[in-house]
Amino acid sequence: MSVNNPLAVLLADNRTLILDGAMATELEARGCDLTDPLWSAKVLIENPELIYQVHLDYFKAGAQCAITASYQATPQGFLRRGLDEPQSLALIAQSVHLAQQARADYLAQRSQRLPLLVAGSVGPYGAYLADGSEYRGDYHLPQAEMIAFHRPRITALANAGVDLLACETLPSFAELQALLALLKEFPALGGWFSFTLRDSQHLSDGTPLAVVMAELNDNPQVLAVGVNCIALENVTPALQQLAALSDKPLLVYPNSGEHYDAVSKTWHSCGNQQHHLINQLADWQHAGARLIGGCCRTTPADIQAIAERCQA
């Protein structure tokens, strides 16, 4: 069975595919308390309508791909809330249906010619641990256990009809290898692989990107590669390194340019206008980025600015 590549049409004619921005930031702005190990997945239980509204706002802003609110949605995480596996899988499927409904409602009001995509978020094991290790990659599981951790969520996302997977914020080479092995069980489904980095040449766990790309380049289920949830100043060097190592489409959705204070658990503006997404967009495109959006602290206004600049 051949791999479905829904990105191909959207990337034709050298177009840029506009991804959405932060989910959690928008949910917090709408009154949600996300100081919780489940993070935005908590809202799947408590107020899923808000997730639908955020997806709709990003489509209205110009996003062509919604990333589901399943980053920290796992049966293991939901079990801590007393939910059994069928209930957990239903919530993961609901994360897809909310994005699909927002897409349908948006398209019903517009004569949209290009397709809009729904990418199923597959966060790393470190996100489940909720200890910041998605930025270190210093956790270790045997491959069979790592595959068993990821299988139920990917199965639920696939059964709910995602267009592709967003294997994102990956800090660990061993976890990346486990996901590649697991994807063989879903031969028609592809996805992007997006990493956190120690520097422009290494994954967070220290693995050289040259080693990472040697693993990914020849795999037809890997539709794009890139970085997310990293500081703006690290984006262009990382893209340049990836462009030298791979012919895959490159993607980037970094944080807003604000800096996080781990002690006070607050974000602070850097005060430098160059450290805003829109001011680095041309550099990212020049470095080869084809899929561009935002991660932590970005908003529909940021995505609208990117979309308008790309259209212009």
PDB file of C-alpha atoms in Angstrom:
ATOM      1  CA  MET A   1       0.000   0.000   0.000  1.00  0.00           C
ATOM      2  CA  SER A   2       1.387   3.417  -0.938  1.00  0.00           C
ATOM      3  CA  VAL A   3       1.679   6.218   1.603  1.00  0.00           C
ATOM      4  CA  ASN A   4      -0.901   8.990   1.347  1.00  0.00           C
ATOM      5  CA  ASN A   5       0.859  12.367   1.127  1.00  0.00           C
ATOM      6  CA  PRO A   6      -1.715  15.127   1.704  1.00  0.00           C
ATOM      7  CA  LEU A   7       1.054  17.743   1.783  1.00  0.00           C
ATOM      8  CA  ALA A   8       1.918  17.304  -1.894  1.00  0.00           C
ATOM      9  CA  VAL A   9      -0.900  19.459  -3.301  1.00  0.00           C
ATOM     10  CA  LEU A  10      -0.429  22.184  -0.713  1.00  0.00           C
ATOM     11  CA  LEU A  11       3.307  22.363  -1.347  1.00  0.00           C
ATOM     12  CA  ALA A  12       2.963  22.447  -5.130  1.00  0.00           C
ATOM     13  CA  ASP A  13       4.231  25.476  -7.052  1.00  0.00           C
ATOM     14  CA  ASN A  14       6.627  26.364  -4.232  1.00  0.00           C
ATOM     15  CA  ARG A  15       3.801  27.418  -1.926  1.00  0.00           C
ATOM     16  CA  THR A  16       4.181  27.745   1.838  1.00  0.00           C
ATOM     17  CA  LEU A  17       1.813  25.679   3.977  1.00  0.00           C
ATOM     18  CA  ILE A  18       0.576  27.718   6.937  1.00  0.00           C
ATOM     19  CA  LEU A  19       0.297  25.731  10.166  1.00  0.00           C
ATOM     20  CA  ASP A  20      -1.712  26.853  13.171  1.00  0.00           C
ATOM     21  CA  GLY A  21      -0.300  28.279  16.413  1.00  0.00           C
ATOM     22  CA  ALA A  22      -0.431  27.508  20.108  1.00  0.00           C
ATOM     23  CA  MET A  23      -3.456  25.694  21.477  1.00  0.00           C
ATOM     24  CA  ALA A  24      -2.653  26.016  25.196  1.00  0.00           C
ATOM     25  CA  THR A  25      -1.968  29.758  24.996  1.00  0.00           C
ATOM     26  CA  GLU A  26      -5.385  30.369  23.474  1.00  0.00           C
ATOM     27  CA  LEU A  27      -7.139  28.095  25.956  1.00  0.00           C
ATOM     28  CA  GLU A  28      -5.511  29.984  28.836  1.00  0.00           C
ATOM     29  CA  ALA A  29      -6.612  33.265  27.285  1.00  0.00           C
ATOM     30  CA  ARG A  30     -10.169  31.899  27.367  1.00  0.00           C
ATOM     31  CA  GLY A  31     -10.001  31.134  31.074  1.00  0.00           C
ATOM     32  CA  CYS A  32      -8.611  27.596  31.272  1.00  0.00           C
ATOM     33  CA  ASP A  33      -6.235  26.663  34.078  1.00  0.00           C
ATOM     34  CA  LEU A  34      -3.643  24.387  32.474  1.00  0.00           C
ATOM     35  CA  THR A  35      -1.341  23.951  35.465  1.00  0.00           C
ATOM     36  CA  ASP A  36      -1.951  20.240  35.172  1.00  0.00           C
ATOM     37  CA  PRO A  37      -0.014  17.181  33.933  1.00  0.00           C
ATOM     38  CA  LEU A  38      -2.600  16.767  31.159  1.00  0.00           C
ATOM     39  CA  TRP A  39      -2.068  20.363  29.964  1.00  0.00           C
ATOM     40  CA  SER A  40      -4.422  21.162  27.064  1.00  0.00           C
ATOM     41  CA  ALA A  41      -5.719  17.562  27.014  1.00  0.00           C
ATOM     42  CA  LYS A  42      -7.463  18.465  30.279  1.00  0.00           C
ATOM     43  CA  VAL A  43      -9.842  20.650  28.251  1.00  0.00           C
ATOM     44  CA  LEU A  44     -10.913  17.640  26.183  1.00  0.00           C
ATOM     45  CA  ILE A  45     -12.561  16.437  29.388  1.00  0.00           C
ATOM     46  CA  GLU A  46     -13.804  19.733  30.783  1.00  0.00           C
ATOM     47  CA  ASN A  47     -14.748  22.027  27.889  1.00  0.00           C
ATOM     48  CA  PRO A  48     -14.115  20.604  24.402  1.00  0.00           C
ATOM     49  CA  GLU A  49     -16.137  23.408  22.772  1.00  0.00           C
ATOM     50  CA  LEU A  50     -13.253  25.779  23.534  1.00  0.00           C
ATOM     51  CA  ILE A  51     -10.864  23.573  21.551  1.00  0.00           C
ATOM     52  CA  TYR A  52     -13.243  23.690  18.592  1.00  0.00           C
ATOM     53  CA  GLN A  53     -13.334  27.490  18.817  1.00  0.00           C
ATOM     54  CA  VAL A  54      -9.538  27.754  18.853  1.00  0.00           C
ATOM     55  CA  HIS A  55      -9.262  25.545  15.769  1.00  0.00           C
ATOM     56  CA  LEU A  56     -11.901  27.657  14.014  1.00  0.00           C
ATOM     57  CA  ASP A  57     -10.092  30.876  14.873  1.00  0.00           C
ATOM     58  CA  TYR A  58      -6.856  29.546  13.415  1.00  0.00           C
ATOM     59  CA  PHE A  59      -8.590  28.531  10.183  1.00  0.00           C
ATOM     60  CA  LYS A  60     -10.107  32.019   9.998  1.00  0.00           C
ATOM     61  CA  ALA A  61      -6.623  33.453  10.505  1.00  0.00           C
ATOM     62  CA  GLY A  62      -5.331  31.595   7.458  1.00  0.00           C
ATOM     63  CA  ALA A  63      -4.024  28.299   8.830  1.00  0.00           C
ATOM     64  CA  GLN A  64      -4.178  25.452   6.346  1.00  0.00           C
ATOM     65  CA  CYS A  65      -3.415  22.727   8.873  1.00  0.00           C
ATOM     66  CA  ALA A  66      -4.843  22.232  12.366  1.00  0.00           C
ATOM     67  CA  ILE A  67      -2.875  20.210  14.910  1.00  0.00           C
ATOM     68  CA  THR A  68      -5.136  18.260  17.258  1.00  0.00           C
ATOM     69  CA  ALA A  69      -5.213  18.801  21.026  1.00  0.00           C
ATOM     70  CA  SER A  70      -3.792  15.327  21.633  1.00  0.00           C
ATOM     71  CA  TYR A  71      -0.200  16.279  22.467  1.00  0.00           C
ATOM     72  CA  GLN A  72      -0.555  15.053  26.063  1.00  0.00           C
ATOM     73  CA  ALA A  73      -3.641  12.920  25.513  1.00  0.00           C
ATOM     74  CA  THR A  74      -2.672   9.330  26.307  1.00  0.00           C
ATOM     75  CA  PRO A  75      -4.448   6.441  28.032  1.00  0.00           C
ATOM     76  CA  GLN A  76      -1.653   6.447  30.607  1.00  0.00           C
ATOM     77  CA  GLY A  77      -2.223  10.122  31.402  1.00  0.00           C
ATOM     78  CA  PHE A  78      -6.011   9.861  31.489  1.00  0.00           C
ATOM     79  CA  LEU A  79      -5.761   6.829  33.783  1.00  0.00           C
ATOM     80  CA  ARG A  80      -4.535   9.198  36.508  1.00  0.00           C
ATOM     81  CA  ARG A  81      -7.971  10.860  36.229  1.00  0.00           C
ATOM     82  CA  GLY A  82      -9.759   7.563  36.649  1.00  0.00           C
ATOM     83  CA  LEU A  83     -10.595   7.120  32.963  1.00  0.00           C
ATOM     84  CA  ASP A  84     -10.308   3.674  31.437  1.00  0.00           C
ATOM     85  CA  GLU A  85      -8.762   2.994  28.029  1.00  0.00           C
ATOM     86  CA  PRO A  86     -12.014   3.114  25.989  1.00  0.00           C
ATOM     87  CA  GLN A  87     -12.856   6.489  27.547  1.00  0.00           C
ATOM     88  CA  SER A  88      -9.322   7.728  26.844  1.00  0.00           C
ATOM     89  CA  LEU A  89      -9.377   6.614  23.225  1.00  0.00           C
ATOM     90  CA  ALA A  90     -12.745   8.307  22.772  1.00  0.00           C
ATOM     91  CA  LEU A  91     -11.230  11.581  24.011  1.00  0.00           C
ATOM     92  CA  ILE A  92      -8.307  11.237  21.605  1.00  0.00           C
ATOM     93  CA  ALA A  93     -10.748  10.615  18.750  1.00  0.00           C
ATOM     94  CA  GLN A  94     -12.725  13.642  19.913  1.00  0.00           C
ATOM     95  CA  SER A  95      -9.614  15.804  19.514  1.00  0.00           C
ATOM     96  CA  VAL A  96      -9.703  14.888  15.823  1.00  0.00           C
ATOM     97  CA  HIS A  97     -13.436  15.398  15.426  1.00  0.00           C
ATOM     98  CA  LEU A  98     -13.245  18.879  16.958  1.00  0.00           C
ATOM     99  CA  ALA A  99     -10.639  19.937  14.394  1.00  0.00           C
ATOM    100  CA  GLN A 100     -12.562  18.284  11.577  1.00  0.00           C
ATOM    101  CA  GLN A 101     -15.777  20.060  12.607  1.00  0.00           C
ATOM    102  CA  ALA A 102     -13.989  23.417  12.747  1.00  0.00           C
ATOM    103  CA  ARG A 103     -12.630  22.768   9.252  1.00  0.00           C
ATOM    104  CA  ALA A 104     -16.058  21.813   7.917  1.00  0.00           C
ATOM    105  CA  ASP A 105     -17.732  24.861   9.458  1.00  0.00           C
ATOM    106  CA  TYR A 106     -15.025  27.167   8.111  1.00  0.00           C
ATOM    107  CA  LEU A 107     -15.226  25.714   4.606  1.00  0.00           C
ATOM    108  CA  ALA A 108     -19.024  25.930   4.612  1.00  0.00           C
ATOM    109  CA  GLN A 109     -18.717  29.716   4.721  1.00  0.00           C
ATOM    110  CA  ARG A 110     -16.002  30.106   2.070  1.00  0.00           C
ATOM    111  CA  SER A 111     -15.090  29.104  -1.456  1.00  0.00           C
ATOM    112  CA  GLN A 112     -11.838  27.465  -0.420  1.00  0.00           C
ATOM    113  CA  ARG A 113     -10.002  25.797  -3.276  1.00  0.00           C
ATOM    114  CA  LEU A 114      -7.009  24.268  -1.532  1.00  0.00           C
ATOM    115  CA  PRO A 115      -7.616  21.476   0.985  1.00  0.00           C
ATOM    116  CA  LEU A 116      -7.261  22.072   4.700  1.00  0.00           C
ATOM    117  CA  LEU A 117      -5.567  19.406   6.775  1.00  0.00           C
ATOM    118  CA  VAL A 118      -5.911  17.940  10.238  1.00  0.00           C
ATOM    119  CA  ALA A 119      -2.667  16.618  11.735  1.00  0.00           C
ATOM    120  CA  GLY A 120      -2.896  14.295  14.720  1.00  0.00           C
ATOM    121  CA  SER A 121      -0.506  15.458  17.421  1.00  0.00           C
ATOM    122  CA  VAL A 122       1.770  12.759  18.818  1.00  0.00           C
ATOM    123  CA  GLY A 123       3.699  14.288  21.685  1.00  0.00           C
ATOM    124  CA  PRO A 124       6.780  12.584  23.125  1.00  0.00           C
ATOM    125  CA  TYR A 125       6.948  10.347  26.178  1.00  0.00           C
ATOM    126  CA  GLY A 126       8.549  13.282  27.969  1.00  0.00           C
ATOM    127  CA  ALA A 127       5.304  15.242  27.633  1.00  0.00           C
ATOM    128  CA  TYR A 128       3.460  12.471  29.487  1.00  0.00           C
ATOM    129  CA  LEU A 129       6.089  12.659  32.243  1.00  0.00           C
ATOM    130  CA  ALA A 130       5.288  16.405  32.518  1.00  0.00           C
ATOM    131  CA  ASP A 131       8.747  17.169  33.895  1.00  0.00           C
ATOM    132  CA  GLY A 132      10.256  19.126  31.020  1.00  0.00           C
ATOM    133  CA  SER A 133      12.116  16.140  29.622  1.00  0.00           C
ATOM    134  CA  GLU A 134      10.740  16.784  26.127  1.00  0.00           C
ATOM    135  CA  TYR A 135      13.510  19.412  26.054  1.00  0.00           C
ATOM    136  CA  ARG A 136      16.194  17.034  27.350  1.00  0.00           C
ATOM    137  CA  GLY A 137      15.383  13.566  26.047  1.00  0.00           C
ATOM    138  CA  ASP A 138      16.932  12.009  29.138  1.00  0.00           C
ATOM    139  CA  TYR A 139      14.387   9.211  29.525  1.00  0.00           C
ATOM    140  CA  HIS A 140      14.931   5.619  28.492  1.00  0.00           C
ATOM    141  CA  LEU A 141      12.455   2.870  27.698  1.00  0.00           C
ATOM    142  CA  PRO A 142      13.032  -0.375  25.802  1.00  0.00           C
ATOM    143  CA  GLN A 143      11.765   0.065  22.247  1.00  0.00           C
ATOM    144  CA  ALA A 144       8.882  -2.383  22.755  1.00  0.00           C
ATOM    145  CA  GLU A 145       7.644  -0.358  25.734  1.00  0.00           C
ATOM    146  CA  MET A 146       7.979   2.923  23.843  1.00  0.00           C
ATOM    147  CA  ILE A 147       5.985   1.479  20.951  1.00  0.00           C
ATOM    148  CA  ALA A 148       3.341   0.204  23.390  1.00  0.00           C
ATOM    149  CA  PHE A 149       3.110   3.697  24.890  1.00  0.00           C
ATOM    150  CA  HIS A 150       2.482   5.372  21.523  1.00  0.00           C
ATOM    151  CA  ARG A 151       0.366   2.704  19.796  1.00  0.00           C
ATOM    152  CA  PRO A 152      -3.065   3.395  21.385  1.00  0.00           C
ATOM    153  CA  ARG A 153      -2.997   7.127  20.617  1.00  0.00           C
ATOM    154  CA  ILE A 154      -1.797   6.693  17.037  1.00  0.00           C
ATOM    155  CA  THR A 155      -4.428   3.995  16.500  1.00  0.00           C
ATOM    156  CA  ALA A 156      -7.159   6.316  17.784  1.00  0.00           C
ATOM    157  CA  LEU A 157      -5.927   9.211  15.640  1.00  0.00           C
ATOM    158  CA  ALA A 158      -5.757   7.019  12.540  1.00  0.00           C
ATOM    159  CA  ASN A 159      -9.213   5.541  13.136  1.00  0.00           C
ATOM    160  CA  ALA A 160     -10.647   9.043  13.578  1.00  0.00           C
ATOM    161  CA  GLY A 161      -9.391   9.997  10.129  1.00  0.00           C
ATOM    162  CA  VAL A 162      -6.458  12.366  10.555  1.00  0.00           C
ATOM    163  CA  ASP A 163      -4.825  13.384   7.290  1.00  0.00           C
ATOM    164  CA  LEU A 164      -1.349  12.875   8.740  1.00  0.00           C
ATOM    165  CA  LEU A 165       0.471  12.669  12.062  1.00  0.00           C
ATOM    166  CA  ALA A 166       2.421  15.468  13.732  1.00  0.00           C
ATOM    167  CA  CYS A 167       5.163  13.590  15.590  1.00  0.00           C
ATOM    168  CA  GLU A 168       6.342  16.685  17.395  1.00  0.00           C
ATOM    169  CA  THR A 169       8.645  18.085  20.068  1.00  0.00           C
ATOM    170  CA  LEU A 170      10.758  14.933  19.830  1.00  0.00           C
ATOM    171  CA  PRO A 171      13.970  15.124  21.873  1.00  0.00           C
ATOM    172  CA  SER A 172      15.087  11.496  21.735  1.00  0.00           C
ATOM    173  CA  PHE A 173      16.610   9.488  18.895  1.00  0.00           C
ATOM    174  CA  ALA A 174      15.523   6.196  20.471  1.00  0.00           C
ATOM    175  CA  GLU A 175      11.923   7.438  20.633  1.00  0.00           C
ATOM    176  CA  LEU A 176      12.093   8.590  17.035  1.00  0.00           C
ATOM    177  CA  GLN A 177      13.223   5.102  16.015  1.00  0.00           C
ATOM    178  CA  ALA A 178      10.359   3.570  17.987  1.00  0.00           C
ATOM    179  CA  LEU A 179       7.852   5.781  16.183  1.00  0.00           C
ATOM    180  CA  LEU A 180       9.281   4.792  12.802  1.00  0.00           C
ATOM    181  CA  ALA A 181       8.902   1.140  13.736  1.00  0.00           C
ATOM    182  CA  LEU A 182       5.339   1.725  14.905  1.00  0.00           C
ATOM    183  CA  LEU A 183       4.346   3.566  11.720  1.00  0.00           C
ATOM    184  CA  LYS A 184       4.922   0.349   9.783  1.00  0.00           C
ATOM    185  CA  GLU A 185       1.659  -0.840  11.359  1.00  0.00           C
ATOM    186  CA  PHE A 186      -0.113   2.045   9.552  1.00  0.00           C
ATOM    187  CA  PRO A 187       1.341   1.780   6.038  1.00  0.00           C
ATOM    188  CA  ALA A 188      -0.983   4.316   4.388  1.00  0.00           C
ATOM    189  CA  LEU A 189      -0.424   6.984   7.054  1.00  0.00           C
ATOM    190  CA  GLY A 190       2.442   9.452   6.962  1.00  0.00           C
ATOM    191  CA  GLY A 191       3.487  12.279   9.198  1.00  0.00           C
ATOM    192  CA  TRP A 192       6.027  14.949   9.932  1.00  0.00           C
ATOM    193  CA  PHE A 193       8.818  14.595  12.468  1.00  0.00           C
ATOM    194  CA  SER A 194       9.682  17.716  14.410  1.00  0.00           C
ATOM    195  CA  PHE A 195      12.411  17.953  17.043  1.00  0.00           C
ATOM    196  CA  THR A 196      13.626  19.932  20.003  1.00  0.00           C
ATOM    197  CA  LEU A 197      17.333  20.685  19.872  1.00  0.00           C
ATOM    198  CA  ARG A 198      20.362  21.085  22.089  1.00  0.00           C
ATOM    199  CA  ASP A 199      21.911  23.283  19.391  1.00  0.00           C
ATOM    200  CA  SER A 200      21.596  23.640  15.629  1.00  0.00           C
ATOM    201  CA  GLN A 201      23.334  20.306  15.004  1.00  0.00           C
ATOM    202  CA  HIS A 202      22.025  18.001  17.769  1.00  0.00           C
ATOM    203  CA  LEU A 203      18.765  16.663  19.130  1.00  0.00           C
ATOM    204  CA  SER A 204      18.083  17.505  22.754  1.00  0.00           C
ATOM    205  CA  ASP A 205      19.518  14.124  23.756  1.00  0.00           C
ATOM    206  CA  GLY A 206      22.765  14.938  21.953  1.00  0.00           C
ATOM    207  CA  THR A 207      22.268  12.815  18.826  1.00  0.00           C
ATOM    208  CA  PRO A 208      23.794  14.539  15.764  1.00  0.00           C
ATOM    209  CA  LEU A 209      21.186  15.629  13.232  1.00  0.00           C
ATOM    210  CA  ALA A 210      23.253  13.891  10.572  1.00  0.00           C
ATOM    211  CA  VAL A 211      22.506  10.588  12.317  1.00  0.00           C
ATOM    212  CA  VAL A 212      18.825  11.491  12.699  1.00  0.00           C
ATOM    213  CA  MET A 213      18.371  12.373   9.054  1.00  0.00           C
ATOM    214  CA  ALA A 214      20.141   9.242   7.893  1.00  0.00           C
ATOM    215  CA  GLU A 215      17.330   7.380   9.668  1.00  0.00           C
ATOM    216  CA  LEU A 216      14.513   9.523   8.238  1.00  0.00           C
ATOM    217  CA  ASN A 217      15.521  10.435   4.690  1.00  0.00           C
ATOM    218  CA  ASP A 218      14.598   7.206   2.898  1.00  0.00           C
ATOM    219  CA  ASN A 219      11.375   6.547   4.805  1.00  0.00           C
ATOM    220  CA  PRO A 220       8.325   7.360   2.625  1.00  0.00           C
ATOM    221  CA  GLN A 221       6.109   7.752   5.708  1.00  0.00           C
ATOM    222  CA  VAL A 222       8.186  10.745   6.821  1.00  0.00           C
ATOM    223  CA  LEU A 223       6.526  13.557   4.861  1.00  0.00           C
ATOM    224  CA  ALA A 224       8.465  16.504   6.326  1.00  0.00           C
ATOM    225  CA  VAL A 225      11.070  17.212   8.981  1.00  0.00           C
ATOM    226  CA  GLY A 226      11.821  20.212  11.136  1.00  0.00           C
ATOM    227  CA  VAL A 227      11.787  21.868  14.523  1.00  0.00           C
ATOM    228  CA  ASN A 228       9.169  23.167  16.921  1.00  0.00           C
ATOM    229  CA  CYS A 229       8.958  24.637  20.402  1.00  0.00           C
ATOM    230  CA  ILE A 230      12.425  26.142  20.163  1.00  0.00           C
ATOM    231  CA  ALA A 231      13.626  29.710  20.616  1.00  0.00           C
ATOM    232  CA  LEU A 232      13.444  31.972  17.576  1.00  0.00           C
ATOM    233  CA  GLU A 233      17.179  32.648  17.478  1.00  0.00           C
ATOM    234  CA  ASN A 234      17.874  28.937  16.931  1.00  0.00           C
ATOM    235  CA  VAL A 235      15.502  28.437  14.007  1.00  0.00           C
ATOM    236  CA  THR A 236      17.473  29.642  11.002  1.00  0.00           C
ATOM    237  CA  PRO A 237      20.725  27.778  11.890  1.00  0.00           C
ATOM    238  CA  ALA A 238      18.705  24.598  12.497  1.00  0.00           C
ATOM    239  CA  LEU A 239      16.900  24.915   9.163  1.00  0.00           C
ATOM    240  CA  GLN A 240      20.196  25.484   7.368  1.00  0.00           C
ATOM    241  CA  GLN A 241      21.588  22.341   8.951  1.00  0.00           C
ATOM    242  CA  LEU A 242      18.523  20.269   8.047  1.00  0.00           C
ATOM    243  CA  ALA A 243      18.521  21.604   4.479  1.00  0.00           C
ATOM    244  CA  ALA A 244      22.112  20.398   4.094  1.00  0.00           C
ATOM    245  CA  LEU A 245      21.135  16.941   5.324  1.00  0.00           C
ATOM    246  CA  SER A 246      17.760  16.250   3.705  1.00  0.00           C
ATOM    247  CA  ASP A 247      15.595  16.759   0.631  1.00  0.00           C
ATOM    248  CA  LYS A 248      12.408  16.378   2.692  1.00  0.00           C
ATOM    249  CA  PRO A 249      10.157  19.457   2.998  1.00  0.00           C
ATOM    250  CA  LEU A 250      11.223  21.442   6.049  1.00  0.00           C
ATOM    251  CA  LEU A 251       8.863  22.731   8.704  1.00  0.00           C
ATOM    252  CA  VAL A 252       9.170  25.119  11.598  1.00  0.00           C
ATOM    253  CA  TYR A 253       6.785  26.269  14.304  1.00  0.00           C
ATOM    254  CA  PRO A 254       8.815  27.935  17.037  1.00  0.00           C
ATOM    255  CA  ASN A 255       7.837  29.759  20.187  1.00  0.00           C
ATOM    256  CA  SER A 256       6.771  33.390  20.010  1.00  0.00           C
ATOM    257  CA  GLY A 257      10.057  35.061  20.855  1.00  0.00           C
ATOM    258  CA  GLU A 258       9.220  35.506  24.521  1.00  0.00           C
ATOM    259  CA  HIS A 259      11.489  33.797  27.040  1.00  0.00           C
ATOM    260  CA  TYR A 260      10.289  31.391  29.717  1.00  0.00           C
ATOM    261  CA  ASP A 261      11.376  31.785  33.332  1.00  0.00           C
ATOM    262  CA  ALA A 262      11.366  28.273  34.775  1.00  0.00           C
ATOM    263  CA  VAL A 263      11.555  29.606  38.351  1.00  0.00           C
ATOM    264  CA  SER A 264       8.503  31.878  38.213  1.00  0.00           C
ATOM    265  CA  LYS A 265       6.872  29.788  35.451  1.00  0.00           C
ATOM    266  CA  THR A 266       6.112  32.960  33.507  1.00  0.00           C
ATOM    267  CA  TRP A 267       6.871  34.291  30.029  1.00  0.00           C
ATOM    268  CA  HIS A 268       8.590  37.608  29.379  1.00  0.00           C
ATOM    269  CA  SER A 269       8.980  39.701  26.248  1.00  0.00           C
ATOM    270  CA  CYS A 270      12.539  40.108  25.039  1.00  0.00           C
ATOM    271  CA  GLY A 271      11.748  43.623  23.801  1.00  0.00           C
ATOM    272  CA  ASN A 272      13.551  43.022  20.489  1.00  0.00           C
ATOM    273  CA  GLN A 273      11.302  43.335  17.456  1.00  0.00           C
ATOM    274  CA  GLN A 274      13.647  41.086  15.497  1.00  0.00           C
ATOM    275  CA  HIS A 275      12.650  38.306  17.862  1.00  0.00           C
ATOM    276  CA  HIS A 276       9.129  38.119  16.485  1.00  0.00           C
ATOM    277  CA  LEU A 277       7.997  35.444  14.047  1.00  0.00           C
ATOM    278  CA  ILE A 278       7.019  37.736  11.208  1.00  0.00           C
ATOM    279  CA  ASN A 279      10.407  39.445  11.192  1.00  0.00           C
ATOM    280  CA  GLN A 280      12.240  36.172  10.622  1.00  0.00           C
ATOM    281  CA  LEU A 281       9.823  34.638   8.132  1.00  0.00           C
ATOM    282  CA  ALA A 282      11.867  35.551   5.047  1.00  0.00           C
ATOM    283  CA  ASP A 283      15.007  34.045   6.578  1.00  0.00           C
ATOM    284  CA  TRP A 284      13.186  30.783   7.284  1.00  0.00           C
ATOM    285  CA  GLN A 285      11.830  30.584   3.761  1.00  0.00           C
ATOM    286  CA  HIS A 286      15.257  31.341   2.341  1.00  0.00           C
ATOM    287  CA  ALA A 287      16.658  28.525   4.502  1.00  0.00           C
ATOM    288  CA  GLY A 288      14.128  26.135   2.970  1.00  0.00           C
ATOM    289  CA  ALA A 289      11.091  26.098   5.285  1.00  0.00           C
ATOM    290  CA  ARG A 290       7.923  25.038   3.473  1.00  0.00           C
ATOM    291  CA  LEU A 291       5.564  24.521   6.442  1.00  0.00           C
ATOM    292  CA  ILE A 292       5.481  27.423   8.894  1.00  0.00           C
ATOM    293  CA  GLY A 293       3.417  28.108  12.013  1.00  0.00           C
ATOM    294  CA  GLY A 294       3.811  28.818  15.706  1.00  0.00           C
ATOM    295  CA  CYS A 295       4.184  26.990  19.007  1.00  0.00           C
ATOM    296  CA  CYS A 296       4.091  28.305  22.591  1.00  0.00           C
ATOM    297  CA  ARG A 297       2.733  31.824  23.110  1.00  0.00           C
ATOM    298  CA  THR A 298       1.738  32.320  19.493  1.00  0.00           C
ATOM    299  CA  THR A 299      -1.802  33.384  18.593  1.00  0.00           C
ATOM    300  CA  PRO A 300      -4.203  33.580  15.638  1.00  0.00           C
ATOM    301  CA  ALA A 301      -2.902  37.121  15.085  1.00  0.00           C
ATOM    302  CA  ASP A 302       0.599  35.719  14.541  1.00  0.00           C
ATOM    303  CA  ILE A 303      -0.687  33.127  12.094  1.00  0.00           C
ATOM    304  CA  GLN A 304      -2.712  35.758  10.247  1.00  0.00           C
ATOM    305  CA  ALA A 305       0.398  37.911   9.869  1.00  0.00           C
ATOM    306  CA  ILE A 306       2.364  34.951   8.468  1.00  0.00           C
ATOM    307  CA  ALA A 307      -0.467  34.004   6.096  1.00  0.00           C
ATOM    308  CA  GLU A 308      -0.839  37.539   4.786  1.00  0.00           C
ATOM    309  CA  ARG A 309       2.891  37.919   4.250  1.00  0.00           C
ATOM    310  CA  CYS A 310       3.086  34.610   2.393  1.00  0.00           C
ATOM    311  CA  GLN A 311       0.100  35.475   0.221  1.00  0.00           C
ATOM    312  CA  ALA A 312       1.612  38.845  -0.604  1.00  0.00           C
TER     313      ALA A 312
END
